[in-house]
Amino acid sequence: MPEVSEQKIGAGNKKEQILLAAVEMFLDRDYYQVTITEIAERAEVGKGTVYEYFPSKEVLFKESFSYCAEAYLQSFRQHFTGSSSIRATMHDIVKTHLDLIKDNRKRLHLLFNERPLSFQELQNWVLERRQELLKGITDLIEDGVKVKEIRTGIDVEMAGRLFLALNYVVMGGMVVLDNVEVEEEQITALLDVYWHGIGNTLDN
Amino acid sequence: MPEVSEQKIGAGNKKEQILLAAVEMFLDRDYYQVTITEIAERAEVGKGTVYEYFPSKEVLFKESFSYCAEAYLQSFRQHFTGSSSIRATMHDIVKTHLDLIKDNRKRLHLLFNERPLSFQELQNWVLERRQELLKGITDLIEDGVKVKEIRTGIDVEMAGRLFLALNYVVMGGMVVLDNVEVEEEQITALLDVYWHGIGNTLDN
Amino acid sequence: MPEVSEQKIGAGNKKEQILLAAVEMFLDRDYYQVTITEIAERAEVGKGTVYEYFPSKEVLFKESFSYCAEAYLQSFRQHFTGSSSIRATMHDIVKTHLDLIKDNRKRLHLLFNERPLSFQELQNWVLERRQELLKGITDLIEDGVKVKEIRTGIDVEMAGRLFLALNYVVMGGMVVLDNVEVEEEQITALLDVYWHGIGNTLDN
Amino acid sequence: MPEVSEQKIGAGNKKEQILLAAVEMFLDRDYYQVTITEIAERAEVGKGTVYEYFPSKEVLFKESFSYCAEAYLQSFRQHFTGSSSIRATMHDIVKTHLDLIKDNRKRLHLLFNERPLSFQELQNWVLERRQELLKGITDLIEDGVKVKEIRTGIDVEMAGRLFLALNYVVMGGMVVLDNVEVEEEQITALLDVYWHGIGNTLDN
DNA sequence: CATGAATGAGTCTTCATTCAT
DNA sequence: CATGAATGAAGACTCATTCAT
């Protein structure tokens, strides 16, 4: 039984070994710059072995991409069903998201930089996920409006899109591109801008 | 001198011809999918001629990228020296930016999708431009604070970054990725969220 | 002994299983298009098992080829010792041969189309079999001359070669390549041409 | 002018150079055993150059095949419009055909041994040529019947098919496979069998 | 300057064969 | 004996770049 189990793990491990090697490579260089040979070498398997588990480089890339994306998506999803105040939830989302980015700087390069658009299938998958996230956020905002935590009269979709941009570009950009050390206070500062706006309330 | 000038113009024309052809190709497909042969064909010059003006495919790509990016950057820069109210300036920026995106959906794919990061030199150029834009925006916001159009106490950098994300990701994403018809009212709605925040002021 | 016997039978069965699967595959596609994996799958054995019984793909092919060829050869051999008239014997040969072709359209593709010539060893085997058949036929014809059923003065070897071509090319070609429905009358018609020639006897 | 002319010839020569090299290779080994690299080497051009003139190995093979086949077909066609007696025409066909085979022993291997059947397109081309030849021969035979040089009552198609087999297999087989020295007398002997049949006329 | 024929390094992918279990 | 996971040699094909004209 342990033997069988080991074998199963072994088989699973080999596929995972290759996938992880591929992810690492794709994080560093782009699709065309990464060769199957290199992936095989890094995974410490023969070139042919890669093809035992992935029918083509394209599929291997797609799986690498989804693998990276899933963790990212989870950082949003886990909060959509929360019960805290909306503002706290949003803070949590940004925080979780930031932590994830910090822990996976390189991994997220794949999401930020690679062009899933070359592969129609992946492109569609990405668009669907975007919609999913947007829906999650706008639902949250609508809830906020109902409980009067969020003001009435705002364009919910726009508010949602701006929140996603806040996470994706502001946080992601700072950490991944600008390589800035982002701390808790900055999350608070950013959310403060998002929550209260920048306008001088005396003006309106 | 006229001769030299003529030659330069002559050279310039052919160079531009090639550059424009390259831009068109890179807008449609990615770096590796575009071949020098295709660019030469579209530019209606011989393959060797491309190498008369650009030492390599990489350089040709970089110049194509900068060429596209410049127009984009201008849509921001032109407003940084304006004299209107900050809010009006921001509205103008978003509007100009949106028009640009709409008129150049495909062209902007290059900016949104291509991976300048593969080329360190270009990567740095992009980061510098990002800093330039951020500086322009934060200066604007600081001016706003001074004239009390913008409330004190906000994190100016975060406000600036969020504004850039608003343009780049929210607007860009809607038009280019989601293919949504974005109208004036939506700009207003989005800026309203950004300006007044989403929080119910009764709460604070 | 029973054990050995059982083992042999066991082995023989598995070997035959593989051989038959190989034949089926080689009948459909050519040597290079058929993979050992496919053969193993069709034989319902593991890939490694194929190598237990056949040292290489080449040997497996050779055995498949001979296996198919033997049945074909028998359709000739069985008549070489007959006691009927020569003409009747020839008719029987053609008839038997035609039935065999009809029943094994696909199987004979291997003989008609595969290139045994790539394998010197097989090439020689084929040449030897050709000689064997030619000898059988010329002996038959010589007997015919002796009993005056066949006219004197003919070149026996040429007559024999033409008879083989009649079977192999004319019959085979009609059935396998042209996919024509060949009936008894056509055998008679063809043999009539062969037996009486086409020349107007008044001429000579 | 001579320069231009030379260049044109040069270009033409290069394609022909490659085609001839390919033919030589395909005559020696089969489709899968021949590599593009080898063809390029024998043609004394770079590997890439082969692809400048032929889009794929398959196309190169097909053109090699047709190239070889055309010469063969001509050996038949040129006689179909002759004005001699039918028997003389047939003798001429066999003679021409034999000479061709002798002069191109190796070249004809391609026709005798390669499997055009792997390529449906080529397979159809071959079948059409077979029909063309058969039509040419049966027309000839029908003419012979009209002028009473050939006896009435024979099955014209069968007579035609047997004549083709006579050329293809008997002659081709003797020269190419059995490597026999075939002389004029043997043509006469073979045609005598075909013309007068083998049966003892006293019998019927 | 302009050209495009020629090139070959570099890739993905296949598959016969091996060998540890 | 039986297996099939693992392997890497081998091959078709692409394309940026060069250079003779």
Coordinates of C-alpha atoms in Angstrom, one line a residue, chain C:
Chain C
M1 CA 6.8 -31.3 -20.6
P2 CA 3.2 -30.3 -20.3
E3 CA 4.4 -27.3 -18.5
V4 CA 6.9 -26.5 -21.2
S5 CA 4.3 -27.2 -23.7
E6 CA 1.8 -24.9 -21.9
Q7 CA 4.4 -22.2 -21.7
K8 CA 5.2 -22.6 -25.4
I9 CA 1.5 -22.5 -26.2
G10 CA 1.2 -19.5 -23.9
A11 CA 4.1 -17.9 -25.5
G12 CA 3.0 -18.9 -28.9
N13 CA -0.4 -17.4 -28.3
K14 CA 0.9 -14.1 -27.2
K15 CA 3.4 -14.1 -30.0
E16 CA 0.7 -14.8 -32.5
Q17 CA -1.6 -12.2 -30.9
I18 CA 1.1 -9.7 -31.5
L19 CA 2.0 -10.9 -35.0
L20 CA -1.7 -10.7 -36.0
A21 CA -2.0 -7.2 -34.6
A22 CA 1.1 -6.2 -36.4
V23 CA -0.2 -7.6 -39.7
E24 CA -3.4 -5.7 -39.3
M25 CA -1.6 -2.5 -38.7
F26 CA 0.9 -2.9 -41.5
L27 CA -2.0 -3.6 -43.9
D28 CA -3.5 -0.2 -43.1
R29 CA -0.5 2.0 -43.0
D30 CA 3.1 1.7 -44.0
Y31 CA 6.1 0.6 -41.9
Y32 CA 7.0 4.1 -40.7
Q33 CA 3.4 5.1 -39.9
V34 CA 2.8 2.1 -37.7
T35 CA 4.1 2.5 -34.1
I36 CA 5.0 -0.3 -31.7
T37 CA 2.7 1.4 -29.2
E38 CA -0.3 0.9 -31.5
I39 CA 0.6 -2.6 -32.2
A40 CA 0.9 -3.3 -28.5
E41 CA -2.5 -1.7 -27.9
R42 CA -4.2 -3.6 -30.6
A43 CA -2.6 -6.9 -29.4
E44 CA -3.7 -5.9 -25.9
V45 CA -0.3 -6.4 -24.4
G46 CA 2.2 -4.1 -22.9
K47 CA 4.7 -2.3 -25.1
G48 CA 7.5 -4.2 -23.5
T49 CA 5.9 -7.5 -24.2
V50 CA 6.3 -6.9 -27.9
Y51 CA 10.0 -6.9 -27.4
E52 CA 9.8 -10.2 -25.4
Y53 CA 8.8 -11.9 -28.7
F54 CA 10.3 -9.8 -31.4
P55 CA 13.7 -8.2 -31.0
S56 CA 12.9 -5.1 -33.1
K57 CA 10.3 -3.5 -35.1
E58 CA 12.1 -4.5 -38.2
V59 CA 12.0 -8.2 -37.4
L60 CA 8.3 -7.9 -36.5
F61 CA 7.7 -6.3 -39.9
K62 CA 9.6 -9.0 -41.7
E63 CA 7.6 -11.7 -39.9
S64 CA 4.4 -10.0 -40.7
F65 CA 5.4 -9.7 -44.3
S66 CA 6.3 -13.4 -44.6
Y67 CA 3.2 -14.4 -42.8
C68 CA 1.1 -12.6 -45.4
A69 CA 3.1 -13.8 -48.3
E70 CA 2.9 -17.5 -47.3
A71 CA -0.8 -17.6 -47.8
Y72 CA -0.3 -16.0 -51.2
L73 CA 2.3 -18.4 -52.2
Q74 CA 0.2 -21.4 -51.3
S75 CA -2.4 -20.4 -53.7
F76 CA 0.1 -21.2 -56.4
R77 CA 1.9 -24.1 -54.9
Q78 CA -1.1 -26.2 -54.3
H79 CA -1.7 -26.5 -58.0
F80 CA 1.8 -27.3 -59.1
T81 CA 1.3 -30.9 -58.3
G82 CA -2.1 -31.3 -59.8
S83 CA -3.1 -33.9 -62.4
S84 CA -5.7 -32.0 -64.5
S85 CA -5.0 -30.5 -67.9
I86 CA -2.6 -27.6 -67.9
R87 CA -5.3 -25.2 -69.1
A88 CA -7.6 -26.3 -66.3
T89 CA -4.8 -26.0 -63.8
M90 CA -4.0 -22.5 -64.9
H91 CA -7.6 -21.6 -64.7
D92 CA -7.7 -23.0 -61.2
I93 CA -4.6 -21.1 -60.2
V94 CA -6.1 -17.8 -61.4
K95 CA -9.4 -18.6 -59.8
T96 CA -7.8 -19.5 -56.4
H97 CA -5.6 -16.5 -56.6
L98 CA -8.5 -14.2 -57.4
D99 CA -10.6 -15.6 -54.5
L100 CA -7.6 -15.1 -52.2
I101 CA -7.2 -11.5 -53.4
K102 CA -10.9 -10.8 -53.0
D103 CA -11.0 -12.2 -49.5
N104 CA -7.9 -10.3 -48.5
R105 CA -8.0 -7.1 -50.4
K106 CA -6.5 -5.2 -47.5
R107 CA -4.1 -7.9 -46.5
L108 CA -2.6 -8.0 -49.9
H109 CA -1.9 -4.3 -49.9
L110 CA 1.1 -5.4 -47.8
L111 CA 2.4 -7.4 -50.7
F112 CA 1.5 -5.0 -53.4
N113 CA 2.5 -1.9 -51.7
E114 CA 5.0 -2.3 -49.0
R115 CA 8.6 -2.0 -49.8
P116 CA 10.4 -5.1 -48.8
L117 CA 13.3 -3.7 -50.7
S118 CA 14.3 -1.6 -47.8
F119 CA 15.3 -4.7 -46.0
Q120 CA 17.9 -6.5 -47.9
E121 CA 17.2 -9.8 -46.2
L122 CA 13.5 -9.6 -47.0
Q123 CA 14.3 -8.5 -50.5
N124 CA 16.3 -11.7 -51.1
W125 CA 13.6 -13.8 -49.6
V126 CA 11.1 -12.2 -52.0
L127 CA 13.4 -12.8 -55.0
E128 CA 13.8 -16.5 -54.0
R129 CA 10.0 -16.9 -53.7
R130 CA 9.6 -15.3 -57.2
Q131 CA 12.1 -17.9 -58.5
E132 CA 10.2 -20.7 -56.8
L133 CA 6.9 -19.6 -58.4
L134 CA 8.5 -19.1 -61.8
K135 CA 10.1 -22.6 -61.6
G136 CA 6.7 -24.1 -60.6
I137 CA 5.0 -22.4 -63.6
T138 CA 7.7 -23.2 -66.1
D139 CA 7.7 -26.9 -65.0
L140 CA 4.0 -26.9 -65.6
I141 CA 4.4 -25.4 -69.0
E142 CA 7.1 -27.8 -69.9
D143 CA 4.8 -30.7 -68.9
G144 CA 2.2 -29.1 -71.1
V145 CA 4.5 -29.0 -74.0
K146 CA 5.4 -32.7 -73.4
V147 CA 1.8 -33.7 -73.5
K148 CA 1.3 -31.4 -76.5
E149 CA -1.3 -29.4 -74.7
I150 CA 1.0 -26.4 -75.2
R151 CA 2.6 -25.7 -78.5
T152 CA 6.2 -26.2 -79.0
G153 CA 8.6 -23.4 -79.9
I154 CA 7.5 -21.0 -77.2
D155 CA 10.0 -19.5 -74.7
V156 CA 8.9 -21.3 -71.6
E157 CA 10.4 -18.8 -69.2
M158 CA 8.7 -15.9 -70.9
A159 CA 5.4 -17.8 -71.0
G160 CA 5.8 -18.4 -67.2
R161 CA 6.7 -14.9 -66.4
L162 CA 3.7 -13.6 -68.4
F163 CA 1.4 -16.0 -66.5
L164 CA 2.7 -14.7 -63.2
A165 CA 2.2 -11.1 -64.3
L166 CA -1.3 -12.1 -65.4
N167 CA -2.1 -13.2 -61.8
Y168 CA -0.1 -10.6 -59.9
V169 CA -0.6 -7.5 -61.9
V170 CA -3.7 -8.0 -64.0
M171 CA -5.8 -9.7 -61.4
G172 CA -4.3 -8.0 -58.4
G173 CA -4.4 -4.6 -60.0
M174 CA -8.0 -4.9 -61.0
V175 CA -9.1 -6.0 -57.6
V176 CA -6.8 -4.0 -55.3
L177 CA -6.1 -0.9 -57.2
D178 CA -9.0 -0.4 -59.6
N179 CA -11.5 -2.0 -57.2
V180 CA -13.2 -3.7 -60.1
E181 CA -15.6 -6.6 -59.5
V182 CA -13.9 -9.5 -61.3
E183 CA -16.0 -12.5 -62.1
E184 CA -15.5 -15.9 -63.5
E185 CA -16.1 -14.8 -67.1
Q186 CA -13.3 -12.4 -66.9
I187 CA -10.9 -15.0 -65.8
T188 CA -11.9 -17.0 -68.8
A189 CA -11.6 -14.0 -71.1
L190 CA -8.1 -13.2 -69.7
L191 CA -6.9 -16.8 -69.9
D192 CA -8.3 -17.0 -73.4
V193 CA -6.1 -14.1 -74.4
Y194 CA -3.1 -15.8 -72.7
W195 CA -3.9 -19.2 -74.2
H196 CA -4.7 -18.3 -77.8
G197 CA -2.9 -15.0 -78.1
I198 CA -4.4 -12.0 -79.7
G199 CA -3.0 -12.4 -83.2
N200 CA -5.4 -13.2 -86.1
T201 CA -4.3 -16.7 -87.0
L202 CA -5.0 -16.1 -90.6
D203 CA -2.0 -13.8 -90.6
N204 CA 0.5 -16.4 -89.7

